[in-house]
Each structure stands twice: as C-alpha cells, then as structure tokens.
mmCIF file of C-alpha atoms in Angstrom:
data_model
loop_
_atom_site.group_PDB
_atom_site.id
_atom_site.type_symbol
_atom_site.label_atom_id
_atom_site.label_comp_id
_atom_site.label_asym_id
_atom_site.label_seq_id
_atom_site.Cartn_x
_atom_site.Cartn_y
_atom_site.Cartn_z
ATOM 1 C CA UNK I 1 159.097 88.136 141.391
ATOM 2 C CA UNK I 2 158.588 86.409 138.060
ATOM 3 C CA UNK I 3 157.347 82.972 139.112
ATOM 4 C CA UNK I 4 155.019 83.520 142.075
ATOM 5 C CA UNK I 5 151.233 83.261 142.101
ATOM 6 C CA UNK I 6 149.417 86.595 141.849
ATOM 7 C CA UNK I 7 145.750 86.583 142.817
ATOM 8 C CA UNK I 8 143.599 89.530 141.735
ATOM 9 C CA UNK I 9 140.290 90.103 143.492
ATOM 10 C CA UNK I 10 137.963 92.033 141.200
ATOM 11 C CA UNK I 11 137.543 91.577 137.438
ATOM 12 C CA UNK I 12 136.684 95.126 136.418
ATOM 13 C CA UNK I 13 138.900 97.193 134.152
ATOM 14 C CA UNK I 14 141.552 97.669 136.820
ATOM 15 C CA UNK I 15 141.733 93.995 137.731
ATOM 16 C CA UNK I 16 141.843 92.896 134.094
ATOM 17 C CA UNK I 17 144.537 95.464 133.325
ATOM 18 C CA UNK I 18 146.608 94.204 136.257
ATOM 19 C CA UNK I 19 146.518 90.673 134.868
ATOM 20 C CA UNK I 20 147.388 91.804 131.341
ATOM 21 C CA UNK I 21 150.161 94.120 132.523
ATOM 22 C CA UNK I 22 151.743 91.381 134.619
ATOM 23 C CA UNK I 23 152.070 89.265 131.488
ATOM 24 C CA UNK I 24 153.268 92.231 129.417
ATOM 25 C CA UNK I 25 155.961 92.976 132.000
ATOM 26 C CA UNK I 26 157.177 89.394 131.846
ATOM 27 C CA UNK I 27 155.571 87.700 134.830
ATOM 28 C CA UNK I 28 155.896 83.955 134.245
ATOM 29 C CA UNK I 29 154.037 82.638 137.285
ATOM 30 C CA UNK I 30 150.391 81.835 137.768
ATOM 31 C CA UNK I 31 147.774 84.603 137.652
ATOM 32 C CA UNK I 32 144.233 84.112 138.934
ATOM 33 C CA UNK I 33 141.606 86.780 138.285
ATOM 34 C CA UNK I 34 138.435 86.471 140.361
ATOM 35 C CA UNK I 35 135.181 88.310 139.582
ATOM 36 C CA UNK I 36 131.857 88.035 141.379
ATOM 37 C CA UNK I 37 129.742 88.570 138.250
ATOM 38 C CA UNK I 38 128.989 85.854 135.722
ATOM 39 C CA UNK I 39 130.365 86.161 132.217
ATOM 40 C CA UNK I 40 133.376 87.868 130.700
ATOM 41 C CA UNK I 41 134.782 91.025 132.326
ATOM 42 C CA UNK I 42 133.278 94.114 130.716
ATOM 43 C CA UNK I 43 133.424 97.911 130.510
ATOM 44 C CA UNK I 44 131.154 99.785 132.909
ATOM 45 C CA UNK I 45 131.191 103.356 131.492
ATOM 46 C CA UNK I 46 129.005 102.524 128.451
ATOM 47 C CA UNK I 47 126.242 101.108 130.670
ATOM 48 C CA UNK I 48 124.730 104.562 131.238
ATOM 49 C CA UNK I 49 125.185 105.658 127.620
ATOM 50 C CA UNK I 50 125.684 103.440 124.566
ATOM 51 C CA UNK I 51 124.335 100.250 126.134
ATOM 52 C CA UNK I 52 121.069 101.925 127.147
ATOM 53 C CA UNK I 53 120.655 103.009 123.524
ATOM 54 C CA UNK I 54 121.696 99.816 121.745
ATOM 55 C CA UNK I 55 121.421 96.929 124.197
ATOM 56 C CA UNK I 56 124.510 95.405 122.568
ATOM 57 C CA UNK I 57 126.162 93.720 125.546
ATOM 58 C CA UNK I 58 128.627 91.835 123.352
ATOM 59 C CA UNK I 59 130.405 95.106 122.598
ATOM 60 C CA UNK I 60 131.230 95.611 126.286
ATOM 61 C CA UNK I 61 133.630 92.671 126.767
ATOM 62 C CA UNK I 62 137.154 93.774 127.649
ATOM 63 C CA UNK I 63 138.696 90.692 126.024
ATOM 64 C CA UNK I 64 137.323 87.527 124.375
ATOM 65 C CA UNK I 65 137.372 84.329 126.405
ATOM 66 C CA UNK I 66 140.246 82.772 124.449
ATOM 67 C CA UNK I 67 142.456 85.777 125.228
ATOM 68 C CA UNK I 68 142.636 84.804 128.900
ATOM 69 C CA UNK I 69 143.463 81.230 127.888
ATOM 70 C CA UNK I 70 146.236 82.379 125.534
ATOM 71 C CA UNK I 71 147.752 84.549 128.257
ATOM 72 C CA UNK I 72 147.472 81.749 130.845
ATOM 73 C CA UNK I 73 145.259 83.863 133.099
ATOM 74 C CA UNK I 74 142.958 81.752 135.273
ATOM 75 C CA UNK I 75 139.627 83.575 135.095
ATOM 76 C CA UNK I 76 137.141 82.720 137.824
ATOM 77 C CA UNK I 77 133.768 84.382 137.269
ATOM 78 C CA UNK I 78 130.670 84.308 139.399
ATOM 79 C CA UNK I 79 132.862 83.688 142.447
ATOM 80 C CA UNK I 80 133.157 85.779 145.590
ATOM 81 C CA UNK I 81 136.219 85.939 147.831
ATOM 82 C CA UNK I 82 135.023 85.328 151.382
ATOM 83 C CA UNK I 83 138.191 86.080 153.306
ATOM 84 C CA UNK I 84 141.927 86.658 153.337
ATOM 85 C CA UNK I 85 144.317 84.743 155.589
ATOM 86 C CA UNK I 86 147.322 87.058 155.559
ATOM 87 C CA UNK I 87 149.506 84.833 157.751
ATOM 88 C CA UNK I 88 149.109 81.861 155.412
ATOM 89 C CA UNK I 89 148.820 84.032 152.280
ATOM 90 C CA UNK I 90 145.545 82.461 151.270
ATOM 91 C CA UNK I 91 142.202 83.640 149.982
ATOM 92 C CA UNK I 92 139.004 81.699 150.571
ATOM 93 C CA UNK I 93 136.566 81.451 147.675
ATOM 94 C CA UNK I 94 133.583 79.397 148.758
ATOM 95 C CA UNK I 95 134.902 75.895 149.376
ATOM 96 C CA UNK I 96 138.128 76.651 147.508
ATOM 97 C CA UNK I 97 141.367 78.072 148.863
ATOM 98 C CA UNK I 98 144.064 79.786 146.814
ATOM 99 C CA UNK I 99 147.591 80.444 148.042
ATOM 100 C CA UNK I 100 149.149 83.675 146.795
ATOM 101 C CA UNK I 101 152.575 85.271 146.712
ATOM 102 C CA UNK I 102 151.110 88.676 145.896
ATOM 103 C CA UNK I 103 147.496 89.760 146.220
ATOM 104 C CA UNK I 104 145.868 92.677 144.378
ATOM 105 C CA UNK I 105 142.565 94.108 145.594
ATOM 106 C CA UNK I 106 140.507 95.657 142.809
ATOM 107 C CA UNK I 107 137.147 95.334 144.532
ATOM 108 C CA UNK I 108 135.648 98.575 143.192
ATOM 109 C CA UNK I 109 132.548 100.213 144.609
ATOM 110 C CA UNK I 110 128.848 99.603 145.147
ATOM 111 C CA UNK I 111 125.855 101.910 144.878
ATOM 112 C CA UNK I 112 125.161 104.112 147.877
ATOM 113 C CA UNK I 113 121.670 103.298 149.180
ATOM 114 C CA UNK I 114 120.381 106.251 151.221
ATOM 115 C CA UNK I 115 117.923 105.569 154.067
ATOM 116 C CA UNK I 116 114.869 106.822 152.177
ATOM 117 C CA UNK I 117 111.494 105.122 152.695
ATOM 118 C CA UNK I 118 110.579 103.146 149.590
ATOM 119 C CA UNK I 119 114.095 103.302 148.093
ATOM 120 C CA UNK I 120 113.797 99.633 147.162
ATOM 121 C CA UNK I 121 111.486 100.724 144.328
ATOM 122 C CA UNK I 122 114.389 102.469 142.557
ATOM 123 C CA UNK I 123 116.615 101.003 139.872
ATOM 124 C CA UNK I 124 120.380 101.000 140.318
ATOM 125 C CA UNK I 125 122.973 101.181 137.563
ATOM 126 C CA UNK I 126 126.236 99.560 138.517
ATOM 127 C CA UNK I 127 126.254 96.162 136.821
ATOM 128 C CA UNK I 128 125.327 94.862 133.381
ATOM 129 C CA UNK I 129 122.356 93.036 134.919
ATOM 130 C CA UNK I 130 121.103 96.311 136.419
ATOM 131 C CA UNK I 131 121.623 98.110 133.110
ATOM 132 C CA UNK I 132 119.607 95.441 131.280
ATOM 133 C CA UNK I 133 116.793 95.771 133.801
ATOM 134 C CA UNK I 134 116.801 99.556 133.465
ATOM 135 C CA UNK I 135 116.837 99.401 129.659
ATOM 136 C CA UNK I 136 113.909 96.967 129.599
ATOM 137 C CA UNK I 137 111.959 99.177 132.016
ATOM 138 C CA UNK I 138 112.639 102.343 129.992
ATOM 139 C CA UNK I 139 110.975 100.758 126.979
ATOM 140 C CA UNK I 140 107.656 100.587 128.808
ATOM 141 C CA UNK I 141 107.590 103.890 130.690
ATOM 142 C CA UNK I 142 107.143 107.601 129.990
ATOM 143 C CA UNK I 143 107.979 109.528 133.178
ATOM 144 C CA UNK I 144 111.481 109.120 134.643
ATOM 145 C CA UNK I 145 112.809 110.479 137.933
ATOM 146 C CA UNK I 146 116.543 110.456 138.607
ATOM 147 C CA UNK I 147 117.914 110.792 142.134
ATOM 148 C CA UNK I 148 121.344 112.411 141.799
ATOM 149 C CA UNK I 149 122.821 115.045 139.502
ATOM 150 C CA UNK I 150 126.233 113.480 138.943
ATOM 151 C CA UNK I 151 127.743 111.843 135.872
ATOM 152 C CA UNK I 152 125.573 108.710 135.855
ATOM 153 C CA UNK I 153 122.313 110.487 136.549
ATOM 154 C CA UNK I 154 122.882 113.081 133.842
ATOM 155 C CA UNK I 155 124.089 110.558 131.275
ATOM 156 C CA UNK I 156 120.922 108.521 131.770
ATOM 157 C CA UNK I 157 118.796 111.685 131.720
ATOM 158 C CA UNK I 158 120.241 112.595 128.303
ATOM 159 C CA UNK I 159 119.532 109.116 126.925
ATOM 160 C CA UNK I 160 115.998 109.172 128.317
ATOM 161 C CA UNK I 161 115.257 112.574 126.799
ATOM 162 C CA UNK I 162 116.525 111.339 123.438
ATOM 163 C CA UNK I 163 113.953 108.571 123.827
ATOM 164 C CA UNK I 164 111.193 111.150 124.401
ATOM 165 C CA UNK I 165 110.777 110.389 128.092
ATOM 166 C CA UNK I 166 109.729 113.060 130.555
ATOM 167 C CA UNK I 167 112.708 113.437 132.892
ATOM 168 C CA UNK I 168 113.032 115.038 136.338
ATOM 169 C CA UNK I 169 116.358 115.100 138.214
ATOM 170 C CA UNK I 170 116.400 115.656 141.984
ATOM 171 C CA UNK I 171 119.742 116.710 143.483
ATOM 172 C CA UNK I 172 120.249 117.572 147.141
ATOM 173 C CA UNK I 173 123.234 119.818 146.349
ATOM 174 C CA UNK I 174 122.572 123.322 144.988
ATOM 175 C CA UNK I 175 124.153 122.575 141.594
ATOM 176 C CA UNK I 176 124.963 119.709 139.244
ATOM 177 C CA UNK I 177 128.152 117.638 139.503
ATOM 178 C CA UNK I 178 129.210 119.911 142.348
ATOM 179 C CA UNK I 179 131.774 117.448 143.703
ATOM 180 C CA UNK I 180 133.888 117.580 140.540
ATOM 181 C CA UNK I 181 132.982 120.681 138.513
ATOM 182 C CA UNK I 182 133.429 124.448 138.755
ATOM 183 C CA UNK I 183 130.276 126.526 139.225
ATOM 184 C CA UNK I 184 130.636 127.901 135.683
ATOM 185 C CA UNK I 185 130.787 124.488 134.011
ATOM 186 C CA UNK I 186 128.052 123.156 136.250
ATOM 187 C CA UNK I 187 125.795 125.985 135.097
ATOM 188 C CA UNK I 188 126.526 125.282 131.439
ATOM 189 C CA UNK I 189 125.489 121.677 131.813
ATOM 190 C CA UNK I 190 122.324 122.675 133.652
ATOM 191 C CA UNK I 191 121.398 124.968 130.764
ATOM 192 C CA UNK I 192 122.259 122.266 128.234
ATOM 193 C CA UNK I 193 120.040 119.661 129.863
ATOM 194 C CA UNK I 194 117.204 122.111 130.364
ATOM 195 C CA UNK I 195 117.368 122.927 126.659
ATOM 196 C CA UNK I 196 116.931 119.197 126.039
ATOM 197 C CA UNK I 197 113.819 119.262 128.194
ATOM 198 C CA UNK I 198 115.049 117.854 131.518
ATOM 199 C CA UNK I 199 113.614 119.492 134.633
ATOM 200 C CA UNK I 200 115.820 119.955 137.685
ATOM 201 C CA UNK I 201 115.048 120.141 141.392
ATOM 202 C CA UNK I 202 118.307 121.389 142.895
ATOM 203 C CA UNK I 203 118.922 121.732 146.605
ATOM 204 C CA UNK I 204 115.886 119.518 147.016
ATOM 205 C CA UNK I 205 116.603 115.959 148.085
ATOM 206 C CA UNK I 206 114.200 113.045 147.921
ATOM 207 C CA UNK I 207 112.515 112.067 151.187
ATOM 208 C CA UNK I 208 110.305 109.197 150.036
ATOM 209 C CA UNK I 209 109.489 106.953 147.101
ATOM 210 C CA UNK I 210 105.847 106.007 146.659
ATOM 211 C CA UNK I 211 104.047 103.981 144.054
ATOM 212 C CA UNK I 212 104.119 106.210 140.983
ATOM 213 C CA UNK I 213 105.958 109.202 142.437
ATOM 214 C CA UNK I 214 108.827 110.606 144.476
ATOM 215 C CA UNK I 215 108.490 113.115 147.316
ATOM 216 C CA UNK I 216 110.960 116.004 147.587
ATOM 217 C CA UNK I 217 112.202 117.728 150.738
ATOM 218 C CA UNK I 218 110.078 120.714 149.746
ATOM 219 C CA UNK I 219 106.984 118.517 149.966
ATOM 220 C CA UNK I 220 106.450 118.526 146.196
ATOM 221 C CA UNK I 221 105.585 115.203 144.578
ATOM 222 C CA UNK I 222 106.903 114.252 141.129
ATOM 223 C CA UNK I 223 105.037 111.623 139.138
ATOM 224 C CA UNK I 224 107.376 108.857 137.969
ATOM 225 C CA UNK I 225 106.840 105.505 136.300
ATOM 226 C CA UNK I 226 110.503 104.666 136.906
ATOM 227 C CA UNK I 227 113.065 105.956 139.418
ATOM 228 C CA UNK I 228 116.827 105.684 138.959
ATOM 229 C CA UNK I 229 119.021 105.926 142.040
ATOM 230 C CA UNK I 230 122.332 107.557 141.073
ATOM 231 C CA UNK I 231 123.324 109.145 144.366
ATOM 232 C CA UNK I 232 126.929 108.002 144.457
ATOM 233 C CA UNK I 233 128.914 104.931 145.476
ATOM 234 C CA UNK I 234 130.850 103.517 148.395
ATOM 235 C CA UNK I 235 134.164 101.605 148.158
ATOM 236 C CA UNK I 236 134.086 97.870 148.762
ATOM 237 C CA UNK I 237 136.512 97.672 151.665
ATOM 238 C CA UNK I 238 134.895 95.005 153.856
ATOM 239 C CA UNK I 239 137.249 92.246 152.696
ATOM 240 C CA UNK I 240 140.315 94.374 153.415
ATOM 241 C CA UNK I 241 138.977 95.567 156.737
ATOM 242 C CA UNK I 242 138.192 92.020 157.879
ATOM 243 C CA UNK I 243 141.775 91.082 157.030
ATOM 244 C CA UNK I 244 143.089 93.863 159.276
ATOM 245 C CA UNK I 245 144.297 96.181 156.527
ATOM 246 C CA UNK I 246 144.173 99.948 157.033
ATOM 247 C CA UNK I 247 140.950 101.435 155.651
ATOM 248 C CA UNK I 248 139.883 105.086 155.485
ATOM 249 C CA UNK I 249 137.413 105.933 152.694
ATOM 250 C CA UNK I 250 139.116 103.178 150.737
ATOM 251 C CA UNK I 251 141.892 100.688 151.270
ATOM 252 C CA UNK I 252 144.835 102.842 152.326
ATOM 253 C CA UNK I 253 147.975 102.381 150.211
ATOM 254 C CA UNK I 254 151.443 103.927 150.073
ATOM 255 C CA UNK I 255 152.981 105.662 147.014
ATOM 256 C CA UNK I 256 153.779 102.213 145.546
ATOM 257 C CA UNK I 257 150.107 101.222 145.992
ATOM 258 C CA UNK I 258 150.953 98.717 148.737
ATOM 259 C CA UNK I 259 148.508 98.284 151.592
ATOM 260 C CA UNK I 260 149.563 98.057 155.234
ATOM 261 C CA UNK I 261 150.575 94.499 154.284
ATOM 262 C CA UNK I 262 153.426 94.892 151.742
ATOM 263 C CA UNK I 263 152.419 91.685 149.931
ATOM 264 C CA UNK I 264 148.952 93.086 149.200
ATOM 265 C CA UNK I 265 148.229 95.917 146.753
ATOM 266 C CA UNK I 266 145.034 97.839 146.029
ATOM 267 C CA UNK I 267 143.963 99.842 143.006
ATOM 268 C CA UNK I 268 141.129 101.749 141.425
ATOM 269 C CA UNK I 269 137.873 102.888 142.985
ATOM 270 C CA UNK I 270 138.457 100.967 146.226
ATOM 271 C CA UNK I 271 141.864 102.420 147.120
ATOM 272 C CA UNK I 272 142.931 105.640 148.836
ATOM 273 C CA UNK I 273 146.385 106.663 147.632
ATOM 274 C CA UNK I 274 148.646 109.637 148.453
ATOM 275 C CA UNK I 275 148.161 112.530 146.056
ATOM 276 C CA UNK I 276 151.648 113.586 144.887
ATOM 277 C CA UNK I 277 150.729 117.292 145.048
ATOM 278 C CA UNK I 278 149.095 117.562 148.471
ATOM 279 C CA UNK I 279 150.245 114.362 150.145
ATOM 280 C CA UNK I 280 146.657 113.734 151.234
ATOM 281 C CA UNK I 281 145.075 110.375 150.525
ATOM 282 C CA UNK I 282 142.474 110.547 147.763
ATOM 283 C CA UNK I 283 140.155 107.998 146.205
ATOM 284 C CA UNK I 284 139.263 108.343 142.535
ATOM 285 C CA UNK I 285 136.367 106.776 140.651
ATOM 286 C CA UNK I 286 138.099 106.706 137.298
ATOM 287 C CA UNK I 287 138.927 104.085 134.661
ATOM 288 C CA UNK I 288 142.171 105.947 134.006
ATOM 289 C CA UNK I 289 143.286 105.736 137.641
ATOM 290 C CA UNK I 290 142.404 102.050 137.879
ATOM 291 C CA UNK I 291 144.263 101.048 134.709
ATOM 292 C CA UNK I 292 147.300 103.267 135.322
ATOM 293 C CA UNK I 293 147.579 101.964 138.876
ATOM 294 C CA UNK I 294 147.318 98.404 137.562
ATOM 295 C CA UNK I 295 150.267 99.015 135.236
ATOM 296 C CA UNK I 296 152.286 100.548 138.071
ATOM 297 C CA UNK I 297 151.616 97.593 140.369
ATOM 298 C CA UNK I 298 152.662 95.141 137.655
ATOM 299 C CA UNK I 299 155.990 96.961 137.226
ATOM 300 C CA UNK I 300 156.576 96.887 140.964
ATOM 301 C CA UNK I 301 155.769 93.189 141.305
ATOM 302 C CA UNK I 302 157.776 92.022 138.276
ATOM 303 C CA UNK I 303 160.739 94.409 138.335
ATOM 304 C CA UNK I 304 160.785 95.661 141.906
ATOM 305 C CA UNK I 305 160.157 99.183 140.624
ATOM 306 C CA UNK I 306 160.216 101.846 143.324
ATOM 307 C CA UNK I 307 158.578 104.652 141.352
ATOM 308 C CA UNK I 308 155.753 106.359 143.304
ATOM 309 C CA UNK I 309 152.422 106.501 141.511
ATOM 310 C CA UNK I 310 151.989 110.084 140.262
ATOM 311 C CA UNK I 311 149.829 110.020 137.124
ATOM 312 C CA UNK I 312 147.674 113.067 136.372
ATOM 313 C CA UNK I 313 144.046 112.035 136.959
ATOM 314 C CA UNK I 314 141.515 112.616 134.219
ATOM 315 C CA UNK I 315 137.824 111.928 133.778
ATOM 316 C CA UNK I 316 135.144 112.150 131.125
ATOM 317 C CA UNK I 317 131.365 112.072 130.740
ATOM 318 C CA UNK I 318 129.296 111.913 127.545
ATOM 319 C CA UNK I 319 125.991 113.752 127.886
ATOM 320 C CA UNK I 320 123.951 114.142 124.690
ATOM 321 C CA UNK I 321 126.371 115.621 122.110
ATOM 322 C CA UNK I 322 128.705 117.103 124.740
ATOM 323 C CA UNK I 323 131.843 115.356 125.958
ATOM 324 C CA UNK I 324 132.996 116.723 129.274
ATOM 325 C CA UNK I 325 136.681 116.094 130.007
ATOM 326 C CA UNK I 326 138.468 116.994 133.214
ATOM 327 C CA UNK I 327 142.217 116.898 133.750
ATOM 328 C CA UNK I 328 143.535 117.205 137.291
ATOM 329 C CA UNK I 329 141.839 117.637 140.660
ATOM 330 C CA UNK I 330 140.368 120.825 142.089
ATOM 331 C CA UNK I 331 139.242 121.535 145.636
ATOM 332 C CA UNK I 332 135.751 123.020 146.071
ATOM 333 C CA UNK I 333 137.306 126.414 146.903
ATOM 334 C CA UNK I 334 139.567 126.497 143.822
ATOM 335 C CA UNK I 335 139.464 129.689 141.757
ATOM 336 C CA UNK I 336 138.102 129.364 138.231
ATOM 337 C CA UNK I 337 138.766 131.265 135.013
ATOM 338 C CA UNK I 338 136.506 130.737 132.000
ATOM 339 C CA UNK I 339 138.057 130.810 128.531
ATOM 340 C CA UNK I 340 135.675 130.913 125.582
ATOM 341 C CA UNK I 341 132.580 128.749 125.573
ATOM 342 C CA UNK I 342 134.175 125.412 126.311
ATOM 343 C CA UNK I 343 137.019 125.666 128.841
ATOM 344 C CA UNK I 344 137.465 126.452 132.540
ATOM 345 C CA UNK I 345 140.910 126.648 134.155
ATOM 346 C CA UNK I 346 141.021 126.031 137.909
ATOM 347 C CA UNK I 347 143.692 127.215 140.317
ATOM 348 C CA UNK I 348 144.785 126.331 143.811
ATOM 349 C CA UNK I 349 146.237 129.604 144.974
ATOM 350 C CA UNK I 350 148.076 130.746 141.857
ATOM 351 C CA UNK I 351 148.909 127.232 140.651
ATOM 352 C CA UNK I 352 146.966 125.374 137.924
ATOM 353 C CA UNK I 353 145.242 122.317 139.395
ATOM 354 C CA UNK I 354 142.567 121.296 136.854
ATOM 355 C CA UNK I 355 141.137 122.087 133.427
ATOM 356 C CA UNK I 356 137.556 121.374 132.335
ATOM 357 C CA UNK I 357 136.572 121.258 128.660
ATOM 358 C CA UNK I 358 133.536 120.552 126.482
ATOM 359 C CA UNK I 359 134.212 118.915 123.096
ATOM 360 C CA UNK I 360 137.800 120.163 123.124
ATOM 361 C CA UNK I 361 140.133 117.177 123.132
ATOM 362 C CA UNK I 362 143.120 119.283 122.036
ATOM 363 C CA UNK I 363 143.039 121.550 125.087
ATOM 364 C CA UNK I 364 142.313 118.560 127.327
ATOM 365 C CA UNK I 365 145.454 116.784 126.138
ATOM 366 C CA UNK I 366 147.516 119.955 126.492
ATOM 367 C CA UNK I 367 146.206 120.354 130.030
ATOM 368 C CA UNK I 368 147.248 116.836 130.969
ATOM 369 C CA UNK I 369 150.777 117.567 129.790
ATOM 370 C CA UNK I 370 150.893 120.843 131.740
ATOM 371 C CA UNK I 371 149.625 119.208 134.919
ATOM 372 C CA UNK I 372 152.209 116.440 134.598
ATOM 373 C CA UNK I 373 154.884 119.029 135.333
ATOM 374 C CA UNK I 374 156.002 119.216 138.934
ATOM 375 C CA UNK I 375 155.046 121.788 139.967
ATOM 376 C CA UNK I 376 152.203 122.639 137.582
ATOM 377 C CA UNK I 377 152.399 126.075 135.918
ATOM 378 C CA UNK I 378 151.321 129.214 137.755
ATOM 379 C CA UNK I 379 148.617 131.482 136.342
ATOM 380 C CA UNK I 380 151.136 133.952 134.924
ATOM 381 C CA UNK I 381 153.091 131.156 133.201
ATOM 382 C CA UNK I 382 150.200 129.910 131.081
ATOM 383 C CA UNK I 383 150.665 132.522 128.356
ATOM 384 C CA UNK I 384 154.142 131.116 127.711
ATOM 385 C CA UNK I 385 152.526 127.679 127.471
ATOM 386 C CA UNK I 386 150.210 128.815 124.699
ATOM 387 C CA UNK I 387 147.135 129.804 126.719
ATOM 388 C CA UNK I 388 145.972 133.418 126.802
ATOM 389 C CA UNK I 389 143.669 133.732 129.785
ATOM 390 C CA UNK I 390 143.379 137.468 129.355
ATOM 391 C CA UNK I 391 143.846 139.911 132.181
ATOM 392 C CA UNK I 392 141.149 138.788 134.603
ATOM 393 C CA UNK I 393 141.483 140.234 138.070
ATOM 394 C CA UNK I 394 140.777 138.303 141.254
ATOM 395 C CA UNK I 395 137.274 139.737 141.407
ATOM 396 C CA UNK I 396 136.554 138.314 137.948
ATOM 397 C CA UNK I 397 137.349 134.808 139.098
ATOM 398 C CA UNK I 398 134.681 132.791 140.881
#
C-alpha cells in the first residue's frame, strides 16, 4: 500500500519512527502524525537525567520542524484523538475527522497514581512540562523523597545527590529494580547509591503524603520538601478499548503487530506482542522496542512483509557514572551467574535469556548477538562463544 493515508496516534519516539520509516520504505501516500503535547516531538529518556541537569529542552527534539515538512508528514501537535470509527476508518480529533487506510496506535503510557492519601502533592515525571516543573522545584529544595526504586526514581535520585540534596527512596518491593534485574545486580546498585549518600527504605511502601513529609508503612515519617512519584506506568489503551480492539495489559497484537482489526497496528509501550521465545504476550517499556516495531510495521504496510517481529529487547539506565545495560528478558525465577564486577548472565533452565552489564558496552553488544540466535546458547555453549563462566555449580547460582 504505497498511496493510502496512514494516521499515527502518538508522537513519541515510536510514532515518529513509524512516520519516518514509512517514507524511508517508499510510502508515497499521506501520513498524519498526531500528538497530544504542544511543540515538536521529543525524547523522553533524558528527562530524568541530562535535562534535569541542564534544562536544555532544545536538545530533546527528535527532528526540527522543517524535517516533517520536507518529508510531507502532517504533524498535528496539542491534539487528542477522541475516538476511532473502525467501520468508516475514521478518527475523530476534536471537531476534525480524518479518514485512514491504515492506523497505527503509539499511545504510550501514563504515570501510575496509587490510591495514597495526599498523592496529589507529588511531582510526576512523564512529560517535558512535568520535568520542567520538577527541575524548577529542585532548585529551591533540600530534602527529596522518591516513591519507587525503578529506573526513573534512581536516575532522579542520582541527579539530586549530585546537586547536594538529601535523598530518601521508598520502595515497596524488597529490592531495587526488582522487576527487571537479578538480585546480584540489584544489590550492586543499592550499594552504589548508598555510597553516593541516598538512603533507602525497602519493603516499606508509602501510606500517606503530608505537608513536608511522607509516611511509610512502618509508621516512620520522612521529612521531604519535594516528593517524586515514580511508581510505574500504565498503558494508554482506552482509545483502543473503546473501539472494540482486544486489550490485555496493552493493545493485543499478532506477530506482525496487527491488532484484532488487521487495518490497525500498535507499537511501543502500549502494545502487548507475542514473545518469540515463550509465545506469551509481553509489553515492553523500551525505546528500542518502540522504534524497532515502528520499522517493522512500515515494512509490512509498504511491502506487505510477513516477517514476525522477533527483535532481541534491550534496555539501559544511566545512574551517576554507571550505565546499566540489559539484553534480553528474564523471568523473576531465572538463575543468575555473576562474572567479574560488571556482568550477570541469566538463564531460563539451561538456556541464556538475558545479560546485565555495568559500563561494559562490548559484552552488552555480544550478548545481543548471542540472544538473537534461535535458540539462544545453553550454559555449556558459552565458553565456545568466548565467555568463560567458570565452573559454578547449581548451588552457586542464585
């Protein structure tokens, strides 16, 4: 389909990549990219890191305004899609209606707001406007409390400590980044942040926010001039659900990233796609997944490609002078083998499923290549691949 109208809902990195990839693949029809935030589409990952340090919003733009004009991409910003009429192939945007031949949902996620009394006092960090508000507030405060020990919370904690703030992090789980990291790597990051001066309250959720403090489940109160809520996100699936599309912790798609309506695709943080290893539907909050899925959808739309999406997922987080990189996906019960001071190999049964590294881009890239094999190497095969994991026994693995 080289001359139809493709409408993309969501102007984050996945939505922008879908528009660019359609043109790169040779799509000659109209493309409309719709975002609900004002201004040019921008990168979100730096919001919790570089932007908090520098305040240089102009460095975040994914492309300059004239780029979209040169590529004949109709960019609608500050507009919200109110509904999808699948029978007529239309989307409703305020008083406007757009007819589509193909529709791509790249609606992303929103901050999870837990039902905690006083939670409205907390700052969020999802949009550029929220990041600006947080940065301005940090300049006039000393004591910071962070709710959530995941990537965003720890990235902000590191920036705040570099700015000489007193930082407390409250995490309901018993360890940091527990949803994505091995116990060994989680412990290393705890020690790193504690060495920077951050104080942790693990296994101790927040039960209330009061003026000037937070209250923990233990009953302890922590003084705080500013509270950041970084307790996770939820996929924006309301538009898809209202249109009658299948939704289950994300917009459900097939291996070609098509929804239950074959003329509608979904990508990125909002979509649940079949994992090529397990067959289970997974949802990833990853720039890499969003942009790779965008490229795959463009190939399918323009060329009729029938190649199932099967890219190896990878993630990163910059915390102080440590870059955490993760290749692959590991279940919570995966076995883990530590190699040196900076690498953890994770196994599902005897098969490699993920590799975690600190400041080791070479091993990270090697791991991505290994995991791209189908099937991934077994534990005993890794020596032939250049990795000597030693002779750990099962009891040595956690």
